[in-house]
JSON list of C-alpha atoms in Angstrom, two decimals:
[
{"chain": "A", "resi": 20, "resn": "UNK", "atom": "CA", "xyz": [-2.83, 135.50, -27.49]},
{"chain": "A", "resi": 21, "resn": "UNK", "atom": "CA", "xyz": [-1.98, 132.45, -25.44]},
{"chain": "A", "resi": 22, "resn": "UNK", "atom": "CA", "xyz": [-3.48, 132.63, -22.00]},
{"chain": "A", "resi": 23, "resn": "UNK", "atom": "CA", "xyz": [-1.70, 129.42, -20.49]},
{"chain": "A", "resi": 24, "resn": "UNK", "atom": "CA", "xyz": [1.41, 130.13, -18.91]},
{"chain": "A", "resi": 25, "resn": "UNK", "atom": "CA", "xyz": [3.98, 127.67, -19.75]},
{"chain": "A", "resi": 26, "resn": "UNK", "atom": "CA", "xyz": [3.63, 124.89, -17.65]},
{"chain": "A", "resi": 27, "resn": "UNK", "atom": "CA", "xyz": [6.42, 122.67, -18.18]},
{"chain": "A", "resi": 28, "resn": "UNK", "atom": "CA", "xyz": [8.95, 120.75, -16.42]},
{"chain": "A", "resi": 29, "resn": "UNK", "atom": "CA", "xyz": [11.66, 122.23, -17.35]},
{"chain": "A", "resi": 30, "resn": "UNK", "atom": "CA", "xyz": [10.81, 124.49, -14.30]},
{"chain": "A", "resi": 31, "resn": "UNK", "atom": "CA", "xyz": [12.80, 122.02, -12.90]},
{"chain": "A", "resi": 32, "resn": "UNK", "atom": "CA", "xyz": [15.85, 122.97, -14.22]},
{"chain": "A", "resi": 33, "resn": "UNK", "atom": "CA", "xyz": [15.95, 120.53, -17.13]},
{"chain": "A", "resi": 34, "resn": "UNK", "atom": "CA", "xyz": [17.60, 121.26, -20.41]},
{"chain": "A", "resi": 35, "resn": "UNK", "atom": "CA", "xyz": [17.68, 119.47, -23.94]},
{"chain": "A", "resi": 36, "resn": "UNK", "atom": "CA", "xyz": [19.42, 116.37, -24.48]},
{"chain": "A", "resi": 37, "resn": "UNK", "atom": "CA", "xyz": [21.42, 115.39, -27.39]},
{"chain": "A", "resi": 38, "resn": "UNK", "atom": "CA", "xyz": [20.10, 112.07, -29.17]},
{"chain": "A", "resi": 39, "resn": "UNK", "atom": "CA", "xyz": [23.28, 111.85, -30.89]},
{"chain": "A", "resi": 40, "resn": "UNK", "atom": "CA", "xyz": [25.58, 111.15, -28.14]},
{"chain": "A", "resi": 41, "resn": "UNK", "atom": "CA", "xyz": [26.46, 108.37, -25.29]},
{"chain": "A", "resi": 42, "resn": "UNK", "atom": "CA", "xyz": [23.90, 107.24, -22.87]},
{"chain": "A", "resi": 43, "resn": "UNK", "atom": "CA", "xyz": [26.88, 107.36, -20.18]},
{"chain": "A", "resi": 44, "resn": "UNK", "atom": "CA", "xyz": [26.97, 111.14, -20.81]},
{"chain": "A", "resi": 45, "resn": "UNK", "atom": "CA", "xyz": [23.27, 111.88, -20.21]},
{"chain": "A", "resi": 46, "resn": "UNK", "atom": "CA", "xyz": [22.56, 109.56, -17.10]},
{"chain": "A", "resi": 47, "resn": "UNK", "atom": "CA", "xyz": [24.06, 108.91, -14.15]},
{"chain": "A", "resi": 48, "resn": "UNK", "atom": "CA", "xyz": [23.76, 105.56, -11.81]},
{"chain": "A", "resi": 49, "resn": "UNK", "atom": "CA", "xyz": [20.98, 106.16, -9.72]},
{"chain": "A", "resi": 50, "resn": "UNK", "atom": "CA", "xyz": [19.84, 109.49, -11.40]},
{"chain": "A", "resi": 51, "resn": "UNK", "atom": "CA", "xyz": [15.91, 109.22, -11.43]},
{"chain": "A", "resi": 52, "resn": "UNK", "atom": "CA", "xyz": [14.29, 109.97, -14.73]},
{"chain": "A", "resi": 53, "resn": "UNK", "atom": "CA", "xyz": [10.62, 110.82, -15.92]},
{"chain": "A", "resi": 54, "resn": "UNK", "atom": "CA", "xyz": [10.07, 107.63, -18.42]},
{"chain": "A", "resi": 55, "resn": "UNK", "atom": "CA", "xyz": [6.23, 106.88, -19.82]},
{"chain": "A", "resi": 56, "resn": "UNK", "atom": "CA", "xyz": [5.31, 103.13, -20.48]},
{"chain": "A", "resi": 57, "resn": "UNK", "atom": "CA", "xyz": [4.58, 102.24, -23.98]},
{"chain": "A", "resi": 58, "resn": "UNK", "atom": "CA", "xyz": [3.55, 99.02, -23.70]},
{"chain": "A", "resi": 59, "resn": "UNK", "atom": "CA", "xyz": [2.88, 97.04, -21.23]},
{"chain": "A", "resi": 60, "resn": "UNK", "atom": "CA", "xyz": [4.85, 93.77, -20.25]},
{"chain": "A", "resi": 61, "resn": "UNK", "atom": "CA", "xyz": [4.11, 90.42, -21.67]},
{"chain": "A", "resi": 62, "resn": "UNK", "atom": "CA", "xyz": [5.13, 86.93, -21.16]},
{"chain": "A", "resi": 63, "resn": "UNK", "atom": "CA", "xyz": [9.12, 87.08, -20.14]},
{"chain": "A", "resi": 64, "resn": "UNK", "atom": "CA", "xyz": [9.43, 90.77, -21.70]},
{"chain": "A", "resi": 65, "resn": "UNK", "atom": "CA", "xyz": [9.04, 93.83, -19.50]},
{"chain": "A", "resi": 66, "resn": "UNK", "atom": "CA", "xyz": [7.25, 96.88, -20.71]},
{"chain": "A", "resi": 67, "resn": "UNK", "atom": "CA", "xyz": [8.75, 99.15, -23.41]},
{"chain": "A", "resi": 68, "resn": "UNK", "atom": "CA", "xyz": [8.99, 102.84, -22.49]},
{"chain": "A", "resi": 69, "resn": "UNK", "atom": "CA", "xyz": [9.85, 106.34, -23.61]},
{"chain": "A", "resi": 70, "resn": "UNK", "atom": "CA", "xyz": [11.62, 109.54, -22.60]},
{"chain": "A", "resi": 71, "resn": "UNK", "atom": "CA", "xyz": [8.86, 111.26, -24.61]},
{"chain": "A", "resi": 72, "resn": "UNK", "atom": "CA", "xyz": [6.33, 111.81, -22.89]},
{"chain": "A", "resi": 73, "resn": "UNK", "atom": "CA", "xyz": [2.46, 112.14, -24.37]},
{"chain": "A", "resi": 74, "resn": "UNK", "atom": "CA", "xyz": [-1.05, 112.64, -22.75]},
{"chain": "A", "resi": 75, "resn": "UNK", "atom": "CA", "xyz": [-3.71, 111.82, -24.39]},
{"chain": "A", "resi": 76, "resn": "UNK", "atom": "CA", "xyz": [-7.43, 113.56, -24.38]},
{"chain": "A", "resi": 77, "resn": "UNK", "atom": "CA", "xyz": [-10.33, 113.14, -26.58]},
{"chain": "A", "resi": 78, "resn": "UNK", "atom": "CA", "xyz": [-9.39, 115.42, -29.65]},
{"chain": "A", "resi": 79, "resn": "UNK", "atom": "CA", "xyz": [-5.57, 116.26, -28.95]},
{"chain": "A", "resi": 80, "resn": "UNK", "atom": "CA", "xyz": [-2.35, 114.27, -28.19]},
{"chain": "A", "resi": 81, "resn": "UNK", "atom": "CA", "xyz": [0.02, 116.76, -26.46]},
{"chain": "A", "resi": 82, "resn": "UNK", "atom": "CA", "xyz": [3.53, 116.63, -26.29]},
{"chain": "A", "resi": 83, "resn": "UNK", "atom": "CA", "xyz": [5.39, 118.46, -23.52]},
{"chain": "A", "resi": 84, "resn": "UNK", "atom": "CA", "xyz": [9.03, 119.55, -24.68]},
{"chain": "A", "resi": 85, "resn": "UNK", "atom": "CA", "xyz": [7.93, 119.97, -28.28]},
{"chain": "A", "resi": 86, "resn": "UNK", "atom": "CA", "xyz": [6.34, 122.49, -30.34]},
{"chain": "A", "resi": 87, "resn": "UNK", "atom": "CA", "xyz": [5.63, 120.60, -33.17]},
{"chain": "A", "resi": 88, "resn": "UNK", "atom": "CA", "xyz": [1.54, 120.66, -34.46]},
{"chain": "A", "resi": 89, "resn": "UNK", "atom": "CA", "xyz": [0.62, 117.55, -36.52]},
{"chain": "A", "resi": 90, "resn": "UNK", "atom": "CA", "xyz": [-3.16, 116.04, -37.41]},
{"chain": "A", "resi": 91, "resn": "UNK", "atom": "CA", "xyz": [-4.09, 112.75, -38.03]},
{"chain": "A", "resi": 92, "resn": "UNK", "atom": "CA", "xyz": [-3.50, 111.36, -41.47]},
{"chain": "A", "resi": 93, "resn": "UNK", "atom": "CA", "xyz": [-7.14, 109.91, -41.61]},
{"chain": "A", "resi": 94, "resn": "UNK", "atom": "CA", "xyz": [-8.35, 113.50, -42.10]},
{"chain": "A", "resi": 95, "resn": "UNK", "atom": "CA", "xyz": [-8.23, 113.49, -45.71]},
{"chain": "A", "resi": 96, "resn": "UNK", "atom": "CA", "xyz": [-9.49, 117.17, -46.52]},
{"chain": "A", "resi": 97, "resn": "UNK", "atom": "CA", "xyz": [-6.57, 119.41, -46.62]},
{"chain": "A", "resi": 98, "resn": "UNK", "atom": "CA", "xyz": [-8.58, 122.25, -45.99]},
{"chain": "A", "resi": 99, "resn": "UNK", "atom": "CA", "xyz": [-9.73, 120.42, -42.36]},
{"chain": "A", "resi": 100, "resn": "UNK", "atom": "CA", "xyz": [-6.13, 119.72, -41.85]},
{"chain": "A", "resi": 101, "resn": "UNK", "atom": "CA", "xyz": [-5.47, 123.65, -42.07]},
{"chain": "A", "resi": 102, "resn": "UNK", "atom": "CA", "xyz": [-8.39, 124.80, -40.28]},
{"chain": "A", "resi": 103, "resn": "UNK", "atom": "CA", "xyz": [-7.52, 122.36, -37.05]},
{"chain": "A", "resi": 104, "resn": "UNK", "atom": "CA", "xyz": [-3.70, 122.81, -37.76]},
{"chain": "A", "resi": 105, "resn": "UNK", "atom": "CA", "xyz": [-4.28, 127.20, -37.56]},
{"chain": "A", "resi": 106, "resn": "UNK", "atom": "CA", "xyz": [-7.24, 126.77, -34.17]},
{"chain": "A", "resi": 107, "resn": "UNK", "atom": "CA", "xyz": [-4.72, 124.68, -32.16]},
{"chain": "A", "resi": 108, "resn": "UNK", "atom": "CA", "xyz": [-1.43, 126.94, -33.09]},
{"chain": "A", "resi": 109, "resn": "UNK", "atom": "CA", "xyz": [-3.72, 129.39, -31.90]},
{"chain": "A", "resi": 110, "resn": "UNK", "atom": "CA", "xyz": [-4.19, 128.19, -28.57]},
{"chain": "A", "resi": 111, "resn": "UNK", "atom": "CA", "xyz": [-1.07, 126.09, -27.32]},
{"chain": "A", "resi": 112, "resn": "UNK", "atom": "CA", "xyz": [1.06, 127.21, -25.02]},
{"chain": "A", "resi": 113, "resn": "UNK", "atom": "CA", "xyz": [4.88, 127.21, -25.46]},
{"chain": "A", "resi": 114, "resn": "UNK", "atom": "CA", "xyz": [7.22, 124.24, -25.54]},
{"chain": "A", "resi": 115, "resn": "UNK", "atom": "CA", "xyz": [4.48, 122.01, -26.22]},
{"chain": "A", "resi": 116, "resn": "UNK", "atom": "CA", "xyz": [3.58, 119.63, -28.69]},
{"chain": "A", "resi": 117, "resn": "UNK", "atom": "CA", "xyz": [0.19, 119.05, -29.89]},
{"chain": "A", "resi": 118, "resn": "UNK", "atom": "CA", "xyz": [-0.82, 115.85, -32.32]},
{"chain": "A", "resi": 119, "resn": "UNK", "atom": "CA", "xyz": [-5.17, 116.37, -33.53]},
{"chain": "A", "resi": 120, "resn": "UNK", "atom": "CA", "xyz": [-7.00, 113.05, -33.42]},
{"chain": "A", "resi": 121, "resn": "UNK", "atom": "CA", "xyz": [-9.04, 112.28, -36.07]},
{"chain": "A", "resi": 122, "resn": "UNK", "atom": "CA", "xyz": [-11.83, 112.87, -33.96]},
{"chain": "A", "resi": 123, "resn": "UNK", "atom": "CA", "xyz": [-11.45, 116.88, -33.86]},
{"chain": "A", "resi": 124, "resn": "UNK", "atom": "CA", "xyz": [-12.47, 116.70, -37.44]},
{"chain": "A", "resi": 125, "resn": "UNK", "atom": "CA", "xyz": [-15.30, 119.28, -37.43]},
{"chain": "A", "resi": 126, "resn": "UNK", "atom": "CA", "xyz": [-14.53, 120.73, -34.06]},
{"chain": "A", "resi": 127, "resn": "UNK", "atom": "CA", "xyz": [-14.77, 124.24, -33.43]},
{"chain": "A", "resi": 128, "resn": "UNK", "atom": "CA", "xyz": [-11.84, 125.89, -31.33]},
{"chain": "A", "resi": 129, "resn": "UNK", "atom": "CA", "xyz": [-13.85, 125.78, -27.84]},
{"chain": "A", "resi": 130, "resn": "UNK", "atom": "CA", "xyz": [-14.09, 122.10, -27.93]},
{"chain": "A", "resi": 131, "resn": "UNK", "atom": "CA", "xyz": [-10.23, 121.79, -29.01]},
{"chain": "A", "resi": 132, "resn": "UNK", "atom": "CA", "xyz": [-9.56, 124.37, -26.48]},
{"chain": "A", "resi": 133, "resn": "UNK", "atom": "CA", "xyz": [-11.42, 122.82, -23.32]},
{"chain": "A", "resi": 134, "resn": "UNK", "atom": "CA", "xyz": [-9.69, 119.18, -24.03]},
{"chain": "A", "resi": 135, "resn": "UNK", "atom": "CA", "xyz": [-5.73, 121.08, -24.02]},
{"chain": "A", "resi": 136, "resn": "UNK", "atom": "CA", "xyz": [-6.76, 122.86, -20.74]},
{"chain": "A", "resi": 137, "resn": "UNK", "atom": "CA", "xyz": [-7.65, 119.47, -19.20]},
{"chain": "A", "resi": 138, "resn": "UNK", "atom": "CA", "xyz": [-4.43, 117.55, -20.83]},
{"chain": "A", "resi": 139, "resn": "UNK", "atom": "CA", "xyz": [-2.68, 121.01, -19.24]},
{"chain": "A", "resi": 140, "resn": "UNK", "atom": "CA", "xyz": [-4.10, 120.66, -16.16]},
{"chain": "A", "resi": 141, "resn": "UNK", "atom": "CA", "xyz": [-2.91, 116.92, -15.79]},
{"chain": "A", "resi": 142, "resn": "UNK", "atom": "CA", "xyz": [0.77, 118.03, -16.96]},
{"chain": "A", "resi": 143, "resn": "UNK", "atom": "CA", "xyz": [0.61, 120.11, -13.95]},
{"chain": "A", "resi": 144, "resn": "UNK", "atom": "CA", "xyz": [-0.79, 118.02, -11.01]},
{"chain": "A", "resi": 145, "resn": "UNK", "atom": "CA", "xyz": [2.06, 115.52, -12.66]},
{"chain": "A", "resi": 146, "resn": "UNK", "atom": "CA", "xyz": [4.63, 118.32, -12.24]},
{"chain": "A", "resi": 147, "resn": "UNK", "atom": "CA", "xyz": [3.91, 119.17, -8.75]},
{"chain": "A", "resi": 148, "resn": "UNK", "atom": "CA", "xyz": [4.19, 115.18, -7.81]},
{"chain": "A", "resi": 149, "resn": "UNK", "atom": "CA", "xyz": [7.15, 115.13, -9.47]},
{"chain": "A", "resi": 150, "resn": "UNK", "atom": "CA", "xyz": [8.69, 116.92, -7.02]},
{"chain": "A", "resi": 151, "resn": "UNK", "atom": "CA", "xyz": [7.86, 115.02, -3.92]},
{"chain": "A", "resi": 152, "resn": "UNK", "atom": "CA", "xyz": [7.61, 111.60, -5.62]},
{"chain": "A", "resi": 153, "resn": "UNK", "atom": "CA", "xyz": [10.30, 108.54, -4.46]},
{"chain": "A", "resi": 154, "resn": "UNK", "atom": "CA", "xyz": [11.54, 106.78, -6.90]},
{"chain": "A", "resi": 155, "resn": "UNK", "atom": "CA", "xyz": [10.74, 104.78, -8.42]},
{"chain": "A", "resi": 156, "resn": "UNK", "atom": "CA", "xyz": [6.58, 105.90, -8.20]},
{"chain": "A", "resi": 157, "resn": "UNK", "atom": "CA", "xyz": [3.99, 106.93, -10.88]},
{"chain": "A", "resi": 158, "resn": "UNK", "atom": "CA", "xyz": [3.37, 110.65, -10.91]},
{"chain": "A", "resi": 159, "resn": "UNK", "atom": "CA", "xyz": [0.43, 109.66, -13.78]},
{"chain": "A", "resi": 160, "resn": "UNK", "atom": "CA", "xyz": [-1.78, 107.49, -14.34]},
{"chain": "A", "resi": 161, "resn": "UNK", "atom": "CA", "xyz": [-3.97, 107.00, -17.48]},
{"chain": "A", "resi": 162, "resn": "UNK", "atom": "CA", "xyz": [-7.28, 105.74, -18.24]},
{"chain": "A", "resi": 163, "resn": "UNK", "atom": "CA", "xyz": [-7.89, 102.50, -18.01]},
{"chain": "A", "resi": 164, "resn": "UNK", "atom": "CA", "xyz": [-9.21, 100.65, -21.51]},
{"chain": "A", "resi": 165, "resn": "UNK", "atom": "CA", "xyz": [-12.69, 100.57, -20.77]},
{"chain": "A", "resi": 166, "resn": "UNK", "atom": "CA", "xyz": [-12.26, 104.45, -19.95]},
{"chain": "A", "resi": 167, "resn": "UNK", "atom": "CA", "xyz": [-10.16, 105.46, -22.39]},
{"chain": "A", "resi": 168, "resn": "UNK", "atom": "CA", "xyz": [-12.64, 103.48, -25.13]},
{"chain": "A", "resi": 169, "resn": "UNK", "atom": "CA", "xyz": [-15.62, 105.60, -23.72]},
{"chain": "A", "resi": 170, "resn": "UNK", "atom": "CA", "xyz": [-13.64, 108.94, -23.74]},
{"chain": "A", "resi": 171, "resn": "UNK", "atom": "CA", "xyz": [-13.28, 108.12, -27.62]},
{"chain": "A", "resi": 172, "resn": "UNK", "atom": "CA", "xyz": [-16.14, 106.72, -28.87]},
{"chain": "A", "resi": 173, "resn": "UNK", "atom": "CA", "xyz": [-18.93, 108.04, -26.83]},
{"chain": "A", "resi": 174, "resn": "UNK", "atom": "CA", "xyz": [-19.63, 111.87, -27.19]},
{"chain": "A", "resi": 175, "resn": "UNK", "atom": "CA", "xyz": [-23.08, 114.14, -25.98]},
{"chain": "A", "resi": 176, "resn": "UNK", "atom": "CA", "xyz": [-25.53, 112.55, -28.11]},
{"chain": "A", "resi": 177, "resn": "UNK", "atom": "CA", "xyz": [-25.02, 108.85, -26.40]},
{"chain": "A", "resi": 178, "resn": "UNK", "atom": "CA", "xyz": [-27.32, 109.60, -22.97]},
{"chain": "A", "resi": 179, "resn": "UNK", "atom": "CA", "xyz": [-26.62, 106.25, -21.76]},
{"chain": "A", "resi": 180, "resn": "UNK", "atom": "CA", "xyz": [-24.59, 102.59, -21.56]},
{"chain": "A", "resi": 181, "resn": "UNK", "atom": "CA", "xyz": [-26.60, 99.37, -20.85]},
{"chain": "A", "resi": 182, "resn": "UNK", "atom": "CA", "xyz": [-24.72, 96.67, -19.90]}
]
């Protein structure tokens, strides 16, 4: 049923790494990794980051090297949480991760399905960077806040800002 070929990076050659062992045995000096930041720096602290990487979209979270499917706890009908938890099995592709904002509450599986082709198609114009980027570079960036406030909040009946 899933039309999306699996577009991950482990094209690259990568394979799971155990997060039970020594940091020594997982990276080498001057081995370049694919880290996200967090948060950003502040005052005399640099930014936090992550080996797990997320992209965000309006309705889904998704999670490359995961399969996992999880939905906001602020949906408080089970039933929703089934519905949204079944439509988005239905769709993702394998070796991805999907988490439902609370936002896809009521969403029918076209909607869902548009906003995972368009987190997709970032994964892969990310992948294909990957390859040519130096280190260190950014191979994504996200919205800024102002953007990423609009892309949540604002939907097709708003039909326009004033400032």
């Amino acid at each position: 049923m899933n039309k999306f070929r699996t577009h991950t990076c482990a094209e690259i050659g990568e394979k799971d790494i155990d997060k039970n062992g020594v940091i020594t045995d997982v990276v080498k000096a001057n081995q370049s990794i694919l880290v996200q930041i967090v948060k950003e720096p502040i005052s005399t602290k640099g930014p936090r980051i992550s080996s797990e990487l997320s992209i965000a979209g309006r309705y889904l979270v998704m999670v490359p090297f995961s399969d996992r499917v999880s939905v906001s706890q602020k949906i408080a009908s089970n039933e929703e949480k089934d519905r949204l938890k079944r439509l988005v099995k239905s769709i993702k592709p394998k070796g991805f991760g999907v988490i439902i904002r609370t936002v896809a509450e009521g969403k029918k599986v076209a909607e869902l399905d548009k906003d995972l082709e368009n987190l997709l198609a970032k994964w892969s114009t990310m992948c294909k960077k990957l390859y040519k980027a130096p280190t260190p570079s950014k191979v994504l960036v996200e919205l800024n806040r102002a953007s990423s406030i609009l892309r949540d909040i604002f939907n097709d009946t708003f039909t326009g800002i004033h400032v």
